[in-house]
Amino acid sequence: MILYNTLGQKKQEFVPFEEGKVRMYTCGPTVYHYAHIGNLRTYIMEDVLEKHLRYSGFDVKRVMNITDVGHLSSDADTGEDKMLKGAKREHKTVLEIADFYTKAFFSDCRKLNIKTPDVVEPATQCIPEFIEMVQKLLDTGYAYISEGNVYFDTSKLDNYYVFGNQNEDDLEIGVRDSVTEDTAKRNKTDFVLWFTKSKFDDQELKWDSPWGNGYPGWHIECSAISLKHLGEHLDIHCGGVDNAFPHHTNEIAQSEAYLGHKWCSHWFHVLHLLDSTGKMSKSKGEFLTVSLLESKGYNPLAYRMFCLQSHYRKPLTFTYESLDNTTLAYNKLIAKIAAMNNDGEVDEVTAQVYIAKFKEALDNDLNTSLALTCVYDVLKANTNDTTKLYLLKDFDRVLSLNLIEEANKLRAEKEEKACAVDAEKVEALIAERTEARKNKDWATADRIRDELNAMHIVVTDTPEGIKWHVADR
Ligand code: AMP
Ligand code: ZN
């Protein structure tokens, strides 16, 4: 598979450290609020990547953290703790907030057919691992203590800006909360590994450490959780593009300083979902959620399809108009599939041709819009419906648009409707027959009996009155 690598800034063959196995890490949500559909764009594209790797035969282990401590409102370690902000807003404890929004996040993921990673680890469950890592960085001279906090010393590295010099512009991190400079740092790019001097008197979650009672910095959690579950060699690390700097840059700095060797070979970043006013963010107040889309009558899978229609390395602007268009396209697609008859045999030779094209699309830097085109090509293919349905089911292992399930649902709904109409008709016929018998109009009664027979309706006289049912065929 060819995949763009932010490290090196070019498309590269994806080669895992151990043949056939992929160790994949995903930066999880900061659970102080609902995920907006921008966050979920990133998780949808990562899900497609994971599923395509599995589809291609790799044995994937994927790990994700839940950020329930340490993420300040500026990624550069200043501002208010996001979790505390959420707790204050809702007059709850930080842990209550974390629990509620973690569940909400996975509920959204389920609606969007995003698979839950093999391991999901909340940062608050890994405090000993963070402390061990920070201690080693201090012991080896990569970290220092200043004004109560432990900092990573970026001047100890030959190349801190691993993603390139033009990092900030390239990676669209222009949008940032206002940053008040931290005077305890030795270098501008140094970052906090452990806070003991909380910037807020009422910081709720604190743990004892060799450097005093405090809490971990945000960046250390992903390094430590990844090392804990995926070992010293990570194959692919994912996140939204805003994570590349400073978060991922700092993860690389501390992980490689800790390990003494290269850590992760491939970096996958998803460009942002924008709204008409620019970048979507949770801190803006009003923001778009899956529940909001549902309340407006949208199928969350239409949003998934909307994301698949464009490439993950291009910013995507959300409008209701474009979601309407995708909804229309999705419903049409499902209706076409629902009209197919699964009564032949799979034409293996033809199937392989289409599977190869589908795989080729995704092997080329995860070209999801071309993969969707493959779905339409199957509909037009010169082959039987059974082969088409077989291919659609196969492609849906990666696309996860419930193509077959939704089509079956639609067919069942249609059949149910047909039955409902029949029932009305049957009741009317029985009433007519009863009336005809009462009037001794045997000719009409016989005609209606024949008509009911033709419809496979069995009529029985019971003490409670006339009953009917559809005969077993
Ligand atoms: P957060 O919950 O803020 O830690 O973010 C969760 C994930 O969503 C991270 O991978 C972010 O990089 C990503 N993200 C944040 N904003 C957007 C956006 N507007 N579009 C796509 N991804 C985003
Ligand atoms: Zn992370």
Short mmCIF file of C-alpha atoms and ligand atoms in Angstrom, two decimals:
data_model
loop_
_atom_site.label_atom_id
_atom_site.label_comp_id
_atom_site.label_asym_id
_atom_site.label_seq_id
_atom_site.Cartn_x
_atom_site.Cartn_y
_atom_site.Cartn_z
CA MET A 1 0.00 0.00 0.00
CA ILE A 2 1.18 3.49 -0.87
CA LEU A 3 0.39 5.98 1.88
CA TYR A 4 1.39 9.58 2.41
CA ASN A 5 3.76 9.90 5.34
CA THR A 6 3.89 13.26 7.14
CA LEU A 7 7.34 12.18 8.24
CA GLY A 8 9.22 12.91 5.02
CA GLN A 9 6.18 14.58 3.50
CA LYS A 10 5.74 12.20 0.62
CA LYS A 11 3.84 9.11 -0.47
CA GLN A 12 5.62 5.95 0.59
CA GLU A 13 5.15 2.22 0.53
CA PHE A 14 3.70 1.23 3.91
CA VAL A 15 6.01 -1.42 5.35
CA PRO A 16 5.38 -2.60 8.92
CA PHE A 17 8.27 -3.47 11.23
CA GLU A 18 7.15 -7.07 11.50
CA GLU A 19 5.87 -8.71 8.33
CA GLY A 20 2.12 -9.14 8.24
CA LYS A 21 1.52 -7.28 11.50
CA VAL A 22 0.49 -3.67 11.99
CA ARG A 23 0.82 -1.79 15.24
CA MET A 24 -1.43 1.19 14.97
CA TYR A 25 -2.00 4.05 17.42
CA THR A 26 -4.74 6.65 17.38
CA CYS A 27 -4.96 9.81 19.45
CA GLY A 28 -8.30 9.51 21.20
CA PRO A 29 -10.80 12.21 22.09
CA THR A 30 -10.53 14.73 24.90
CA VAL A 31 -13.72 13.78 26.71
CA TYR A 32 -14.90 17.13 28.01
CA HIS A 33 -17.70 17.51 25.49
CA TYR A 34 -19.41 15.70 22.62
CA ALA A 35 -17.25 14.95 19.58
CA HIS A 36 -18.13 17.22 16.68
CA ILE A 37 -18.48 15.81 13.20
CA GLY A 38 -15.03 17.24 12.39
CA ASN A 39 -13.42 15.03 15.04
CA LEU A 40 -15.45 12.17 13.66
CA ARG A 41 -14.20 12.80 10.11
CA THR A 42 -10.76 11.95 11.45
CA TYR A 43 -12.01 8.78 13.18
CA ILE A 44 -13.96 7.70 10.09
CA MET A 45 -10.89 7.98 7.85
CA GLU A 46 -8.72 6.19 10.41
CA ASP A 47 -11.37 3.47 10.57
CA VAL A 48 -11.24 3.07 6.79
CA LEU A 49 -7.46 2.86 6.98
CA GLU A 50 -7.58 0.17 9.67
CA LYS A 51 -10.23 -1.81 7.81
CA HIS A 52 -8.34 -1.57 4.54
CA LEU A 53 -5.19 -2.88 6.24
CA ARG A 54 -7.20 -5.81 7.61
CA TYR A 55 -8.86 -6.30 4.20
CA SER A 56 -5.36 -6.49 2.71
CA GLY A 57 -4.51 -9.32 5.08
CA PHE A 58 -2.56 -7.51 7.80
CA ASP A 59 -3.02 -8.55 11.39
CA VAL A 60 -3.75 -5.15 12.98
CA LYS A 61 -3.56 -4.22 16.63
CA ARG A 62 -4.94 -0.76 17.23
CA VAL A 63 -4.71 1.23 20.44
CA MET A 64 -6.41 4.48 21.39
CA ASN A 65 -6.14 6.65 24.48
CA ILE A 66 -8.93 8.60 26.11
CA THR A 67 -7.68 12.02 27.18
CA ASP A 68 -9.29 12.54 30.57
CA VAL A 69 -6.51 14.63 32.11
CA GLY A 70 -3.79 17.07 31.14
CA HIS A 71 -5.04 18.57 27.85
CA LEU A 72 -4.99 22.32 28.33
CA SER A 73 -7.01 24.64 26.15
CA SER A 74 -3.89 25.50 24.19
CA ASP A 75 -1.99 22.53 22.81
CA ALA A 76 1.14 24.38 23.93
CA ASP A 77 0.52 23.63 27.63
CA THR A 78 -1.11 26.86 28.62
CA GLY A 79 -4.66 27.90 29.34
CA GLU A 80 -7.27 26.07 31.29
CA ASP A 81 -7.51 22.29 31.68
CA LYS A 82 -10.19 21.20 29.18
CA MET A 83 -11.63 18.55 31.48
CA LEU A 84 -11.97 21.03 34.34
CA LYS A 85 -13.68 23.45 32.01
CA GLY A 86 -16.23 20.74 31.11
CA ALA A 87 -16.79 19.84 34.76
CA LYS A 88 -17.39 23.47 35.75
CA ARG A 89 -19.77 23.98 32.84
CA GLU A 90 -21.93 21.06 33.95
CA HIS A 91 -21.41 21.27 37.73
CA LYS A 92 -20.05 17.72 37.81
CA THR A 93 -16.76 16.07 38.73
CA VAL A 94 -14.07 15.57 36.11
CA LEU A 95 -14.53 11.79 36.27
CA GLU A 96 -18.29 12.09 35.77
CA ILE A 97 -17.69 14.28 32.74
CA ALA A 98 -15.09 11.84 31.38
CA ASP A 99 -17.38 8.86 31.84
CA PHE A 100 -20.36 10.57 30.22
CA TYR A 101 -18.52 11.87 27.15
CA THR A 102 -16.51 8.69 26.66
CA LYS A 103 -19.80 6.79 26.38
CA ALA A 104 -21.22 9.49 24.09
CA PHE A 105 -18.13 9.22 21.86
CA PHE A 106 -18.46 5.46 21.42
CA SER A 107 -22.18 5.78 20.84
CA ASP A 108 -21.44 8.22 17.98
CA CYS A 109 -18.78 5.83 16.66
CA ARG A 110 -21.27 2.97 16.63
CA LYS A 111 -23.74 5.04 14.62
CA LEU A 112 -21.01 5.80 12.10
CA ASN A 113 -19.81 2.17 11.97
CA ILE A 114 -16.43 3.12 13.41
CA LYS A 115 -14.92 0.01 14.95
CA THR A 116 -13.76 0.29 18.58
CA PRO A 117 -9.95 -0.12 18.73
CA ASP A 118 -8.58 -3.34 20.23
CA VAL A 119 -7.34 -1.42 23.27
CA VAL A 120 -8.87 1.76 24.67
CA GLU A 121 -6.97 3.24 27.59
CA PRO A 122 -7.96 6.31 29.63
CA ALA A 123 -4.92 8.40 30.58
CA THR A 124 -5.91 8.36 34.27
CA GLN A 125 -5.34 4.58 34.29
CA CYS A 126 -1.67 4.88 33.32
CA ILE A 127 -0.15 7.25 35.89
CA PRO A 128 2.64 4.79 36.96
CA GLU A 129 3.69 4.39 33.29
CA PHE A 130 3.87 8.19 32.84
CA ILE A 131 5.93 8.59 36.00
CA GLU A 132 8.36 5.86 34.91
CA MET A 133 8.85 7.51 31.53
CA VAL A 134 9.33 11.01 32.94
CA GLN A 135 11.82 9.66 35.50
CA LYS A 136 13.93 8.05 32.77
CA LEU A 137 13.89 11.26 30.73
CA LEU A 138 15.12 13.14 33.81
CA ASP A 139 17.78 10.49 34.53
CA THR A 140 19.11 10.67 30.97
CA GLY A 141 19.20 14.46 30.90
CA TYR A 142 16.38 15.00 28.42
CA ALA A 143 14.19 16.61 31.05
CA TYR A 144 14.58 19.24 33.78
CA ILE A 145 12.58 20.59 36.69
CA SER A 146 11.66 24.24 36.72
CA GLU A 147 9.30 26.09 39.05
CA GLY A 148 7.77 22.81 40.15
CA ASN A 149 7.03 21.37 36.70
CA VAL A 150 9.03 18.78 34.75
CA TYR A 151 9.85 19.91 31.20
CA PHE A 152 11.25 18.14 28.17
CA ASP A 153 14.39 19.91 26.95
CA THR A 154 14.01 20.20 23.18
CA SER A 155 17.49 21.73 22.83
CA LYS A 156 18.89 18.23 23.49
CA LEU A 157 17.63 17.08 20.08
CA ASP A 158 19.36 17.51 16.72
CA ASN A 159 16.08 17.91 14.93
CA TYR A 160 13.00 18.79 16.90
CA TYR A 161 10.84 19.84 13.91
CA VAL A 162 10.63 16.32 12.47
CA PHE A 163 7.73 17.14 10.17
CA GLY A 164 9.68 19.87 8.34
CA ASN A 165 10.63 23.48 8.85
CA GLN A 166 7.47 24.98 7.47
CA ASN A 167 5.62 22.80 9.85
CA GLU A 168 3.22 25.29 11.33
CA ASP A 169 2.03 26.75 8.01
CA ASP A 170 1.88 23.42 6.21
CA LEU A 171 -0.04 21.74 8.93
CA GLU A 172 -2.62 24.47 9.35
CA ILE A 173 -2.11 25.11 12.98
CA GLY A 174 -2.62 28.84 12.59
CA VAL A 175 -5.80 28.56 14.59
CA ARG A 176 -4.81 28.50 18.23
CA ASP A 177 -6.08 29.83 21.46
CA SER A 178 -4.13 32.83 22.69
CA VAL A 179 -0.96 31.61 24.34
CA THR A 180 0.51 33.13 27.44
CA GLU A 181 4.18 32.24 27.41
CA ASP A 182 5.40 29.96 30.20
CA THR A 183 8.45 31.67 31.74
CA ALA A 184 9.69 28.51 33.48
CA LYS A 185 10.74 26.96 30.16
CA ARG A 186 14.36 27.05 29.02
CA ASN A 187 13.43 26.94 25.35
CA LYS A 188 10.32 28.12 23.58
CA THR A 189 9.55 24.63 22.26
CA ASP A 190 10.05 22.82 25.60
CA PHE A 191 6.90 21.19 26.91
CA VAL A 192 5.53 19.95 30.21
CA LEU A 193 5.89 16.26 31.09
CA TRP A 194 4.49 16.59 34.60
CA PHE A 195 2.74 19.52 36.28
CA THR A 196 3.11 19.89 40.02
CA LYS A 197 2.40 23.56 40.07
CA SER A 198 -1.13 23.52 38.78
CA LYS A 199 -2.12 26.73 37.10
CA PHE A 200 -5.52 26.32 38.73
CA ASP A 201 -6.08 26.09 42.45
CA ASP A 202 -8.98 23.74 42.01
CA GLN A 203 -7.28 21.20 39.72
CA GLU A 204 -9.28 18.13 40.64
CA LEU A 205 -7.19 15.13 39.65
CA LYS A 206 -3.72 14.89 41.14
CA TRP A 207 -1.37 12.04 41.91
CA ASP A 208 1.76 11.67 44.01
CA SER A 209 5.00 11.58 42.06
CA PRO A 210 8.72 11.88 42.83
CA TRP A 211 8.33 15.58 41.94
CA GLY A 212 5.33 16.27 44.11
CA ASN A 213 1.60 15.98 43.88
CA GLY A 214 0.51 16.74 40.33
CA TYR A 215 -0.69 15.52 36.97
CA PRO A 216 0.77 14.49 33.59
CA GLY A 217 1.19 16.65 30.52
CA TRP A 218 -0.97 15.75 27.55
CA HIS A 219 1.78 14.57 25.18
CA ILE A 220 3.31 11.99 27.52
CA GLU A 221 0.08 9.99 27.66
CA CYS A 222 0.12 8.94 24.01
CA SER A 223 3.80 7.96 24.08
CA ALA A 224 3.44 5.92 27.27
CA ILE A 225 0.14 4.25 26.31
CA SER A 226 1.50 3.34 22.89
CA LEU A 227 4.72 1.89 24.37
CA LYS A 228 2.69 -0.04 26.96
CA HIS A 229 0.50 -1.83 24.43
CA LEU A 230 2.39 -1.75 21.14
CA GLY A 231 6.03 -1.99 22.17
CA GLU A 232 9.09 -0.11 20.96
CA HIS A 233 8.34 -0.09 17.23
CA LEU A 234 5.15 1.55 16.12
CA ASP A 235 4.09 1.17 12.47
CA ILE A 236 1.52 3.90 12.13
CA HIS A 237 0.30 6.76 14.26
CA CYS A 238 -2.88 8.64 13.35
CA GLY A 239 -4.61 11.86 14.22
CA GLY A 240 -6.13 15.02 12.87
CA VAL A 241 -3.70 17.43 11.23
CA ASP A 242 -3.73 19.78 14.24
CA ASN A 243 -2.13 16.95 16.22
CA ALA A 244 1.03 16.95 14.08
CA PHE A 245 2.39 19.98 15.83
CA PRO A 246 3.07 20.28 18.68
CA HIS A 247 1.44 17.05 19.95
CA HIS A 248 2.99 14.45 17.64
CA THR A 249 6.24 16.35 17.34
CA ASN A 250 6.52 16.19 21.13
CA GLU A 251 5.50 12.52 21.21
CA ILE A 252 8.35 11.70 18.84
CA ALA A 253 10.81 13.82 20.83
CA GLN A 254 10.11 12.11 24.15
CA SER A 255 9.54 8.57 22.82
CA GLU A 256 12.79 8.49 20.85
CA ALA A 257 14.72 10.12 23.70
CA TYR A 258 13.30 7.45 26.01
CA LEU A 259 13.94 4.51 23.66
CA GLY A 260 17.22 5.66 22.14
CA HIS A 261 16.04 4.66 18.66
CA LYS A 262 13.50 5.51 15.99
CA TRP A 263 9.97 4.90 17.20
CA CYS A 264 7.19 5.26 14.63
CA SER A 265 7.75 4.97 10.89
CA HIS A 266 4.49 6.22 9.37
CA TRP A 267 2.40 9.26 10.35
CA PHE A 268 -1.14 9.56 9.03
CA HIS A 269 -2.92 12.91 9.38
CA VAL A 270 -6.44 13.76 8.36
CA LEU A 271 -7.14 17.30 7.20
CA HIS A 272 -9.87 19.24 8.91
CA LEU A 273 -13.56 19.41 8.37
CA LEU A 274 -14.49 23.05 8.03
CA ASP A 275 -17.79 24.80 8.43
CA SER A 276 -18.76 27.93 6.56
CA THR A 277 -16.94 30.03 9.17
CA GLY A 278 -13.69 28.00 9.09
CA LYS A 279 -12.32 25.28 11.35
CA MET A 280 -14.82 23.47 13.49
CA SER A 281 -14.01 23.38 17.17
CA LYS A 282 -15.64 22.32 20.40
CA SER A 283 -14.64 25.51 22.16
CA LYS A 284 -16.65 27.67 19.75
CA GLY A 285 -19.84 26.83 21.65
CA GLU A 286 -22.43 25.76 19.06
CA PHE A 287 -21.08 22.79 17.18
CA LEU A 288 -22.28 20.02 14.91
CA THR A 289 -22.78 16.59 16.44
CA VAL A 290 -24.10 13.26 15.18
CA SER A 291 -27.17 13.69 17.41
CA LEU A 292 -27.89 17.05 15.82
CA LEU A 293 -27.74 15.47 12.35
CA GLU A 294 -30.05 12.69 13.54
CA SER A 295 -32.51 15.16 15.02
CA LYS A 296 -32.67 16.77 11.59
CA GLY A 297 -33.53 13.38 10.08
CA TYR A 298 -30.13 12.46 8.59
CA ASN A 299 -28.81 8.91 8.61
CA PRO A 300 -25.33 9.04 10.24
CA LEU A 301 -24.11 6.68 7.50
CA ALA A 302 -24.88 9.37 4.92
CA TYR A 303 -22.34 11.51 6.81
CA ARG A 304 -19.86 8.62 6.65
CA MET A 305 -20.41 8.46 2.89
CA PHE A 306 -19.98 12.24 2.67
CA CYS A 307 -16.54 11.82 4.26
CA LEU A 308 -15.63 8.95 1.94
CA GLN A 309 -16.46 11.07 -1.10
CA SER A 310 -13.40 13.24 -0.55
CA HIS A 311 -9.73 12.55 0.06
CA TYR A 312 -8.48 12.60 3.65
CA ARG A 313 -5.59 14.93 2.74
CA LYS A 314 -7.87 17.70 1.55
CA PRO A 315 -9.84 19.99 3.84
CA LEU A 316 -13.56 19.29 3.55
CA THR A 317 -16.26 21.90 3.98
CA PHE A 318 -19.51 20.79 5.53
CA THR A 319 -22.84 22.22 4.38
CA TYR A 320 -26.32 20.81 4.80
CA GLU A 321 -26.77 21.14 1.06
CA SER A 322 -23.91 18.76 0.35
CA LEU A 323 -25.14 16.34 3.01
CA ASP A 324 -28.57 16.45 1.33
CA ASN A 325 -26.93 15.50 -1.97
CA THR A 326 -25.06 12.63 -0.36
CA THR A 327 -28.24 11.46 1.38
CA LEU A 328 -30.00 11.36 -1.96
CA ALA A 329 -27.14 9.41 -3.53
CA TYR A 330 -27.02 7.01 -0.57
CA ASN A 331 -30.76 6.31 -0.66
CA LYS A 332 -30.68 5.75 -4.42
CA LEU A 333 -27.79 3.34 -4.04
CA ILE A 334 -29.61 1.37 -1.34
CA ALA A 335 -32.80 1.27 -3.45
CA LYS A 336 -30.85 -0.14 -6.40
CA ILE A 337 -29.31 -2.84 -4.22
CA ALA A 338 -32.71 -3.65 -2.68
CA ALA A 339 -34.10 -4.32 -6.16
CA MET A 340 -31.51 -7.05 -6.87
CA ASN A 341 -32.26 -10.77 -6.85
CA ASN A 342 -29.81 -13.04 -5.14
CA ASP A 343 -30.61 -16.19 -7.07
CA GLY A 344 -27.57 -17.10 -9.12
CA GLU A 345 -23.99 -18.13 -8.56
CA VAL A 346 -20.98 -15.89 -7.98
CA ASP A 347 -18.93 -15.37 -11.11
CA GLU A 348 -15.50 -15.62 -9.46
CA VAL A 349 -13.50 -14.40 -12.46
CA THR A 350 -15.50 -11.19 -12.80
CA ALA A 351 -15.53 -10.69 -9.03
CA GLN A 352 -11.73 -10.80 -8.86
CA VAL A 353 -11.43 -8.07 -11.50
CA TYR A 354 -13.61 -5.71 -9.47
CA ILE A 355 -11.96 -6.60 -6.17
CA ALA A 356 -8.56 -5.80 -7.70
CA LYS A 357 -9.80 -2.37 -8.81
CA PHE A 358 -11.27 -1.62 -5.40
CA LYS A 359 -8.07 -2.61 -3.63
CA GLU A 360 -5.98 -0.62 -6.08
CA ALA A 361 -8.00 2.53 -5.29
CA LEU A 362 -7.42 2.22 -1.56
CA ASP A 363 -3.82 1.10 -1.99
CA ASN A 364 -3.21 4.45 -3.64
CA ASP A 365 -3.09 6.68 -0.57
CA LEU A 366 -6.56 5.61 0.55
CA ASN A 367 -8.49 6.98 -2.39
CA THR A 368 -11.95 6.51 -0.90
CA SER A 369 -13.83 8.45 -3.57
CA LEU A 370 -12.42 6.10 -6.22
CA ALA A 371 -13.40 3.16 -4.00
CA LEU A 372 -16.98 4.51 -4.03
CA THR A 373 -16.80 4.74 -7.81
CA CYS A 374 -15.96 1.01 -7.75
CA VAL A 375 -19.30 0.45 -5.99
CA TYR A 376 -21.13 2.19 -8.85
CA ASP A 377 -19.08 0.25 -11.39
CA VAL A 378 -20.30 -2.97 -9.80
CA LEU A 379 -23.92 -1.85 -10.18
CA LYS A 380 -23.30 -1.29 -13.90
CA ALA A 381 -21.22 -4.45 -14.35
CA ASN A 382 -22.12 -7.03 -16.96
CA THR A 383 -22.72 -9.83 -14.50
CA ASN A 384 -25.52 -11.38 -12.42
CA ASP A 385 -26.99 -9.83 -9.26
CA THR A 386 -25.49 -12.52 -7.05
CA THR A 387 -21.98 -11.52 -8.11
CA LYS A 388 -22.84 -7.85 -7.59
CA LEU A 389 -24.21 -8.49 -4.11
CA TYR A 390 -21.16 -10.57 -3.26
CA LEU A 391 -18.87 -7.69 -4.32
CA LEU A 392 -20.87 -5.03 -2.48
CA LYS A 393 -20.74 -7.07 0.71
CA ASP A 394 -17.02 -7.52 0.26
CA PHE A 395 -16.34 -3.79 -0.31
CA ASP A 396 -18.49 -2.92 2.66
CA ARG A 397 -15.99 -4.65 4.96
CA VAL A 398 -13.97 -1.46 4.42
CA LEU A 399 -16.58 1.16 3.51
CA SER A 400 -18.96 0.14 6.31
CA LEU A 401 -21.99 1.83 4.76
CA ASN A 402 -24.34 -1.08 5.66
CA LEU A 403 -25.06 -1.48 1.94
CA ILE A 404 -26.58 -4.95 2.26
CA GLU A 405 -28.23 -4.44 5.66
CA GLU A 406 -29.93 -1.19 4.63
CA ALA A 407 -31.06 -2.74 1.34
CA ASN A 408 -32.55 -5.73 3.21
CA LYS A 409 -34.23 -3.32 5.58
CA LEU A 410 -35.72 -1.39 2.69
CA ARG A 411 -36.95 -4.60 1.04
CA ALA A 412 -38.54 -5.77 4.29
CA GLU A 413 -40.25 -2.39 4.69
CA LYS A 414 -41.61 -2.65 1.18
CA GLU A 415 -42.88 -6.17 1.77
CA GLU A 416 -44.48 -5.12 5.01
CA LYS A 417 -46.25 -2.32 3.18
CA ALA A 418 -47.43 -4.73 0.51
CA CYS A 419 -48.75 -7.02 3.24
CA ALA A 420 -50.58 -4.15 4.91
CA VAL A 421 -52.39 -3.31 1.68
CA ASP A 422 -53.28 -7.00 1.22
CA ALA A 423 -54.69 -7.21 4.72
CA GLU A 424 -57.07 -4.36 4.02
CA LYS A 425 -58.13 -6.03 0.82
CA VAL A 426 -58.66 -9.40 2.53
CA GLU A 427 -60.82 -7.86 5.25
CA ALA A 428 -62.94 -6.12 2.61
CA LEU A 429 -63.36 -9.34 0.61
CA ILE A 430 -64.38 -11.32 3.70
CA ALA A 431 -66.95 -8.68 4.61
CA GLU A 432 -68.31 -8.78 1.06
CA ARG A 433 -68.51 -12.56 1.17
CA THR A 434 -70.37 -12.56 4.47
CA GLU A 435 -72.83 -10.07 3.04
CA ALA A 436 -73.29 -12.15 -0.14
CA ARG A 437 -73.92 -15.31 1.92
CA LYS A 438 -76.45 -13.45 4.04
CA ASN A 439 -78.23 -12.50 0.82
CA LYS A 440 -77.91 -16.06 -0.46
CA ASP A 441 -75.96 -14.66 -3.42
CA TRP A 442 -73.93 -17.88 -3.82
CA ALA A 443 -72.39 -16.86 -7.14
CA THR A 444 -70.72 -13.79 -5.58
CA ALA A 445 -69.73 -15.74 -2.45
CA ASP A 446 -68.04 -18.41 -4.62
CA ARG A 447 -66.25 -15.82 -6.74
CA ILE A 448 -64.84 -14.18 -3.62
CA ARG A 449 -63.84 -17.56 -2.18
CA ASP A 450 -61.86 -18.27 -5.41
CA GLU A 451 -60.23 -14.87 -5.21
CA LEU A 452 -59.18 -15.47 -1.60
CA ASN A 453 -57.85 -18.91 -2.55
CA ALA A 454 -55.76 -17.34 -5.29
CA MET A 455 -54.27 -15.05 -2.64
CA HIS A 456 -53.52 -18.12 -0.45
CA ILE A 457 -55.85 -16.85 2.24
CA VAL A 458 -57.37 -19.45 4.53
CA VAL A 459 -60.67 -18.37 6.09
CA THR A 460 -62.05 -20.20 9.14
CA ASP A 461 -65.30 -19.78 11.06
CA THR A 462 -64.64 -19.78 14.80
CA PRO A 463 -66.94 -19.17 17.77
CA GLU A 464 -65.31 -15.69 18.01
CA GLY A 465 -66.13 -14.94 14.39
CA ILE A 466 -64.39 -15.25 11.06
CA LYS A 467 -60.57 -15.58 11.18
CA TRP A 468 -58.08 -15.69 8.35
CA HIS A 469 -54.37 -16.24 7.73
CA VAL A 470 -51.97 -16.62 4.84
CA ALA A 471 -51.44 -20.30 3.98
CA ASP A 472 -47.92 -21.72 4.37
CA ARG A 473 -46.49 -22.15 0.94
P1 AMP B 1 -9.80 16.23 20.55
O1 AMP B 1 -11.02 15.55 21.11
O2 AMP B 1 -9.89 17.70 20.52
O3 AMP B 1 -8.54 15.75 21.25
O4 AMP B 1 -9.69 15.78 19.03
C1 AMP B 1 -9.96 14.48 18.58
C2 AMP B 1 -9.44 14.29 17.18
O5 AMP B 1 -10.14 15.12 16.25
C3 AMP B 1 -7.97 14.63 16.99
O6 AMP B 1 -7.37 13.63 16.20
C4 AMP B 1 -8.00 15.96 16.30
O7 AMP B 1 -6.84 16.15 15.53
C5 AMP B 1 -9.21 15.80 15.41
N1 AMP B 1 -9.85 17.07 14.99
C6 AMP B 1 -10.06 18.19 15.71
N2 AMP B 1 -10.72 19.13 14.98
C7 AMP B 1 -10.97 18.57 13.76
C8 AMP B 1 -11.63 19.00 12.57
N3 AMP B 1 -12.21 20.19 12.47
N4 AMP B 1 -11.67 18.15 11.52
C9 AMP B 1 -11.11 16.91 11.59
N5 AMP B 1 -10.48 16.45 12.70
C10 AMP B 1 -10.40 17.24 13.77
ZN ZN B 2 -2.01 11.72 21.10
#
